[in-house]
Structure formats: C-alpha cells, structure tokens
PDB file of C-alpha atoms in Angstrom:
ATOM      1  CA  MET D 298      35.513 -56.433 -27.833  1.00 57.00           C
ATOM      2  CA  ASP D 299      33.200 -57.057 -24.644  1.00 75.00           C
ATOM      3  CA  GLU D 300      36.321 -55.358 -22.580  1.00 79.00           C
ATOM      4  CA  ALA D 301      35.952 -52.114 -25.280  1.00 76.00           C
ATOM      5  CA  VAL D 302      32.309 -52.059 -24.164  1.00 74.00           C
ATOM      6  CA  LYS D 303      32.734 -52.294 -20.556  1.00 78.00           C
ATOM      7  CA  ARG D 304      35.506 -49.698 -20.662  1.00 80.00           C
ATOM      8  CA  VAL D 305      33.096 -47.164 -22.374  1.00 73.00           C
ATOM      9  CA  VAL D 306      30.358 -47.842 -20.335  1.00 71.00           C
ATOM     10  CA  THR D 307      32.408 -47.597 -16.898  1.00 80.00           C
ATOM     11  CA  GLY D 308      33.389 -44.378 -18.685  1.00 71.00           C
ATOM     12  CA  MET D 309      30.262 -43.019 -19.117  1.00 75.00           C
ATOM     13  CA  LEU D 310      29.024 -43.749 -15.936  1.00 71.00           C
ATOM     14  CA  ALA D 311      32.063 -42.220 -14.021  1.00 70.00           C
ATOM     15  CA  LEU D 312      31.408 -39.197 -15.827  1.00 66.00           C
ATOM     16  CA  GLY D 313      27.744 -38.986 -15.395  1.00 67.00           C
ATOM     17  CA  LEU D 314      28.549 -39.652 -11.654  1.00 63.00           C
ATOM     18  CA  LEU D 315      31.225 -36.702 -11.532  1.00 61.00           C
ATOM     19  CA  THR D 316      28.500 -33.877 -13.411  1.00 64.00           C
ATOM     20  CA  SER D 317      25.451 -34.807 -11.409  1.00 61.00           C
ATOM     21  CA  GLY D 318      28.067 -33.953  -8.389  1.00 58.00           C
ATOM     22  CA  GLY D 319      28.764 -30.705  -9.789  1.00 55.00           C
ATOM     23  CA  LEU D 320      24.950 -29.694 -10.029  1.00 53.00           C
ATOM     24  CA  ALA D 321      24.271 -30.669  -6.768  1.00 54.00           C
ATOM     25  CA  ALA D 322      26.888 -27.846  -5.349  1.00 56.00           C
ATOM     26  CA  ALA D 323      25.364 -25.560  -7.746  1.00 60.00           C
ATOM     27  CA  GLN D 324      23.307 -22.757  -5.882  1.00 66.00           C
ATOM     28  CA  ALA D 325      19.542 -22.247  -6.361  1.00 73.00           C
ATOM     29  CA  LEU D 326      18.372 -19.083  -7.962  1.00 77.00           C
ATOM     30  CA  GLN D 327      16.456 -16.761  -6.001  1.00 74.00           C
ATOM     31  CA  ASP D 328      13.192 -14.953  -6.844  1.00 76.00           C
ATOM     32  CA  PRO D 329      13.761 -11.695  -7.051  1.00 76.00           C
ATOM     33  CA  THR D 330      10.418 -10.119  -5.818  1.00 79.00           C
ATOM     34  CA  ARG D 331      10.528 -12.318  -2.505  1.00 79.00           C
ATOM     35  CA  PRO D 332      11.043  -9.760   0.503  1.00 78.00           C
ATOM     36  CA  PRO D 333      14.079 -10.745   2.720  1.00 78.00           C
ATOM     37  CA  ALA D 334      14.272 -13.678   4.654  1.00 77.00           C
ATOM     38  CA  SER D 335      13.975 -11.078   7.981  1.00 76.00           C
ATOM     39  CA  LEU D 336      11.096  -9.562   6.839  1.00 75.00           C
ATOM     40  CA  ILE D 337       9.329 -13.061   6.271  1.00 75.00           C
ATOM     41  CA  GLN D 338      10.883 -14.467  10.016  1.00 70.00           C
ATOM     42  CA  ARG D 339       9.189 -12.085  11.702  1.00 66.00           C
ATOM     43  CA  ALA D 340       6.018 -11.967   9.776  1.00 62.00           C
ATOM     44  CA  THR D 341       5.339 -15.876  10.762  1.00 62.00           C
ATOM     45  CA  GLY D 342       7.265 -15.459  14.274  1.00 61.00           C
ATOM     46  CA  GLY D 343      10.407 -16.703  13.484  1.00 57.00           C
ATOM     47  CA  PRO D 344      13.178 -17.256  15.867  1.00 55.00           C
ATOM     48  CA  ASP D 345      14.058 -13.573  14.873  1.00 50.00           C
ATOM     49  CA  ALA D 346      10.329 -12.011  15.367  1.00 49.00           C
ATOM     50  CA  VAL D 347       9.946  -8.790  17.027  1.00 53.00           C
ATOM     51  CA  ALA D 348       6.719  -8.296  18.854  1.00 54.00           C
ATOM     52  CA  ALA D 349       6.977  -4.457  18.246  1.00 57.00           C
ATOM     53  CA  PRO D 350       3.425  -2.587  17.413  1.00 61.00           C
ATOM     54  CA  ALA D 351       2.680  -1.164  14.444  1.00 62.00           C
ATOM     55  CA  PRO D 352       2.832   2.553  14.050  1.00 66.00           C
ATOM     56  CA  LYS D 353      -0.666   3.999  14.691  1.00 71.00           C
ATOM     57  CA  LYS D 354      -0.611   6.226  11.041  1.00 79.00           C
ATOM     58  CA  ALA D 355      -2.667   9.092  11.293  1.00 82.00           C
ATOM     59  CA  PRO D 356      -6.130   9.394   9.137  1.00 88.00           C
ATOM     60  CA  ARG D 357      -5.739  11.143   5.811  1.00 89.00           C
ATOM     61  CA  LEU D 358      -8.330  13.302   4.946  1.00 92.00           C
ATOM     62  CA  GLN D 359      -8.801  11.956   0.898  1.00 92.00           C
ATOM     63  CA  SER D 360     -11.679  14.138   0.011  1.00 91.00           C
ATOM     64  CA  VAL D 361     -14.520  16.445   0.896  1.00 93.00           C
ATOM     65  CA  LEU D 362     -17.813  16.136  -1.226  1.00 91.00           C
ATOM     66  CA  ILE D 363     -20.122  18.601  -0.734  1.00 90.00           C
ATOM     67  CA  ALA D 364     -23.940  19.543  -2.311  1.00 89.00           C
ATOM     68  CA  ARG D 365     -24.795  22.651  -3.858  1.00 87.00           C
ATOM     69  CA  GLN D 366     -28.319  23.249  -2.416  1.00 87.00           C
ATOM     70  CA  PRO D 367     -28.614  24.689   1.202  1.00 84.00           C
ATOM     71  CA  GLY D 368     -28.443  22.297   3.559  1.00 81.00           C
ATOM     72  CA  GLY D 369     -27.079  19.444   1.099  1.00 85.00           C
ATOM     73  CA  ARG D 370     -25.196  16.205   1.784  1.00 88.00           C
ATOM     74  CA  HIS D 371     -21.644  17.072   3.203  1.00 90.00           C
ATOM     75  CA  VAL D 372     -19.547  13.061   3.124  1.00 94.00           C
ATOM     76  CA  ALA D 373     -15.772  12.942   3.436  1.00 94.00           C
ATOM     77  CA  VAL D 374     -13.721  10.318   2.519  1.00 94.00           C
ATOM     78  CA  VAL D 375     -11.057   9.500   5.694  1.00 93.00           C
ATOM     79  CA  ASP D 376      -8.578   6.414   4.593  1.00 91.00           C
ATOM     80  CA  GLY D 377     -11.153   5.292   2.120  1.00 91.00           C
ATOM     81  CA  GLU D 378     -14.110   5.600   4.393  1.00 93.00           C
ATOM     82  CA  THR D 379     -17.082   7.710   3.393  1.00 94.00           C
ATOM     83  CA  LEU D 380     -18.329   9.623   6.567  1.00 95.00           C
ATOM     84  CA  ARG D 381     -21.152  12.416   7.053  1.00 94.00           C
ATOM     85  CA  LEU D 382     -21.559  14.642   9.705  1.00 93.00           C
ATOM     86  CA  GLY D 383     -22.427  12.458  13.330  1.00 94.00           C
ATOM     87  CA  ASP D 384     -20.670   9.498  12.166  1.00 95.00           C
ATOM     88  CA  SER D 385     -17.895   7.270  14.286  1.00 94.00           C
ATOM     89  CA  PHE D 386     -14.220   6.948  12.725  1.00 93.00           C
ATOM     90  CA  GLN D 387     -12.066   5.070  14.939  1.00 91.00           C
ATOM     91  CA  GLY D 388     -13.637   5.875  18.043  1.00 91.00           C
ATOM     92  CA  ALA D 389     -14.074   9.515  16.904  1.00 93.00           C
ATOM     93  CA  ARG D 390     -16.981  11.232  15.731  1.00 95.00           C
ATOM     94  CA  VAL D 391     -17.393  13.652  13.122  1.00 95.00           C
ATOM     95  CA  THR D 392     -18.068  16.765  14.027  1.00 95.00           C
ATOM     96  CA  ARG D 393     -17.653  18.951  11.141  1.00 94.00           C
ATOM     97  CA  ILE D 394     -17.363  19.113   7.445  1.00 93.00           C
ATOM     98  CA  GLU D 395     -15.695  21.956   5.667  1.00 91.00           C
ATOM     99  CA  ALA D 396     -14.921  21.802   2.008  1.00 89.00           C
ATOM    100  CA  ASP D 397     -10.985  21.543   2.742  1.00 90.00           C
ATOM    101  CA  GLU D 398     -11.250  19.869   6.225  1.00 93.00           C
ATOM    102  CA  VAL D 399     -12.678  17.407   8.819  1.00 94.00           C
ATOM    103  CA  GLU D 400     -13.002  17.544  12.419  1.00 95.00           C
ATOM    104  CA  LEU D 401     -12.744  14.485  14.198  1.00 94.00           C
ATOM    105  CA  SER D 402     -13.923  14.956  18.220  1.00 94.00           C
ATOM    106  CA  ARG D 403     -12.645  12.209  20.854  1.00 92.00           C
ATOM    107  CA  GLY D 404     -14.462  13.794  24.266  1.00 90.00           C
ATOM    108  CA  ASN D 405     -12.611  16.825  25.004  1.00 92.00           C
ATOM    109  CA  ALA D 406      -9.880  16.146  22.137  1.00 93.00           C
ATOM    110  CA  ARG D 407     -10.435  17.868  18.579  1.00 94.00           C
ATOM    111  CA  GLN D 408      -8.089  16.848  15.790  1.00 93.00           C
ATOM    112  CA  VAL D 409      -8.621  18.646  12.004  1.00 93.00           C
ATOM    113  CA  LEU D 410      -7.917  16.767   8.981  1.00 93.00           C
ATOM    114  CA  LYS D 411      -6.934  18.957   6.431  1.00 92.00           C
ATOM    115  CA  LEU D 412      -6.302  18.113   2.716  1.00 86.00           C
ATOM    116  CA  HIS D 413      -3.122  18.287   1.628  1.00 70.00           C
ATOM    117  CA  ALA D 414      -3.643  20.602  -1.574  1.00 51.00           C
ATOM    118  CA  ALA D 415      -6.923  22.885  -1.151  1.00 49.00           C
ATOM    119  CA  MET D 416      -7.354  23.717  -4.632  1.00 54.00           C
ATOM    120  CA  PRO D 417      -8.879  27.163  -5.841  1.00 55.00           C
ATOM    121  CA  ALA D 418     -12.700  27.643  -6.817  1.00 56.00           C
ATOM    122  CA  SER D 419     -11.547  28.591 -10.507  1.00 56.00           C
ATOM    123  CA  ALA D 420      -9.698  25.209 -10.666  1.00 55.00           C
ATOM    124  CA  GLY D 421     -12.233  23.512 -12.412  1.00 56.00           C
ATOM    125  CA  ALA D 422     -13.378  26.437 -14.868  1.00 58.00           C
ATOM    126  CA  ILE D 423     -12.409  26.708 -18.256  1.00 60.00           C
ATOM    127  CA  GLU D 424      -9.990  29.488 -19.510  1.00 61.00           C
ATOM    128  CA  ARG D 425     -10.407  30.787 -22.847  1.00 63.00           C
ATOM    129  CA  VAL D 426      -7.578  31.558 -24.792  1.00 65.00           C
ATOM    130  CA  ARG D 427      -7.473  33.934 -27.253  1.00 66.00           C
ATOM    131  CA  ILE D 428      -5.216  32.551 -30.778  1.00 71.00           C
ATOM    132  CA  GLN D 429      -4.083  35.313 -32.855  1.00 62.00           C
TER     133      GLN D 429
END
C-alpha cells in the first residue's frame, strides 16, 4: 500500500507542475481602456519620446451675454474664461464685444472670434400653431 500512495502523490505532484507551467506561459489580459504604449512612453519621457510642442489652437468664442439696458454689461466666454471689455486673454486685450463676435487685439494685430452659429433674433420666440 505504501508504494501505491507514493505513486499517487508523485503523479499528483507531476500533474501540478505541468499545469502550473502552462499557466505561467499564458498571456496576461490587457486593459481595453489603457492608452497605447507609444502614448504612455511619450508622456513619461520614454525611449521613443519626441519633444514636439503641442499645437497651439485658436481661441474659441463659446458665448456672448449682453444686457438689455443701454450701457449694460457685455460679457464673452472664450475657452471657458469669462471676459469683459478691456480684459486680457492669452496676451491679447478684449477690445470689442458684439452679439455674435469678439475682437482681441495684440499690438497692431486684431483677431475676431465669431460664434459658430449665430441665432436669428426670433430663435427664442414661441411660435403659436393653430390646430384644426
């Protein structure tokens, strides 16, 4: 009987070693939300990192708010920053705020930012529809 027990134990150990070797060779699952390795290396300064400056994007006019009273407040939202006449934005001065555009000045250079889709004056009005 001792010989039979030794054979069973030896067989189980051999089977365990064989299966654990197969698990070690299996590939690890990758996180589908993880960015590609090339982007991670560039961001962390890895061996493939390229010192390219980020492209400078043009400022975007997002909203214009003008008070209804004469001489009321004029406010513009450019790239999430609230600006008034005379305020500074990325080295430029806000020189004009209209209903659908804002003018920025840098020295003699002028830049006009326009809203993407200017809404007609009647856009906020309620239209009455007669149902027959």
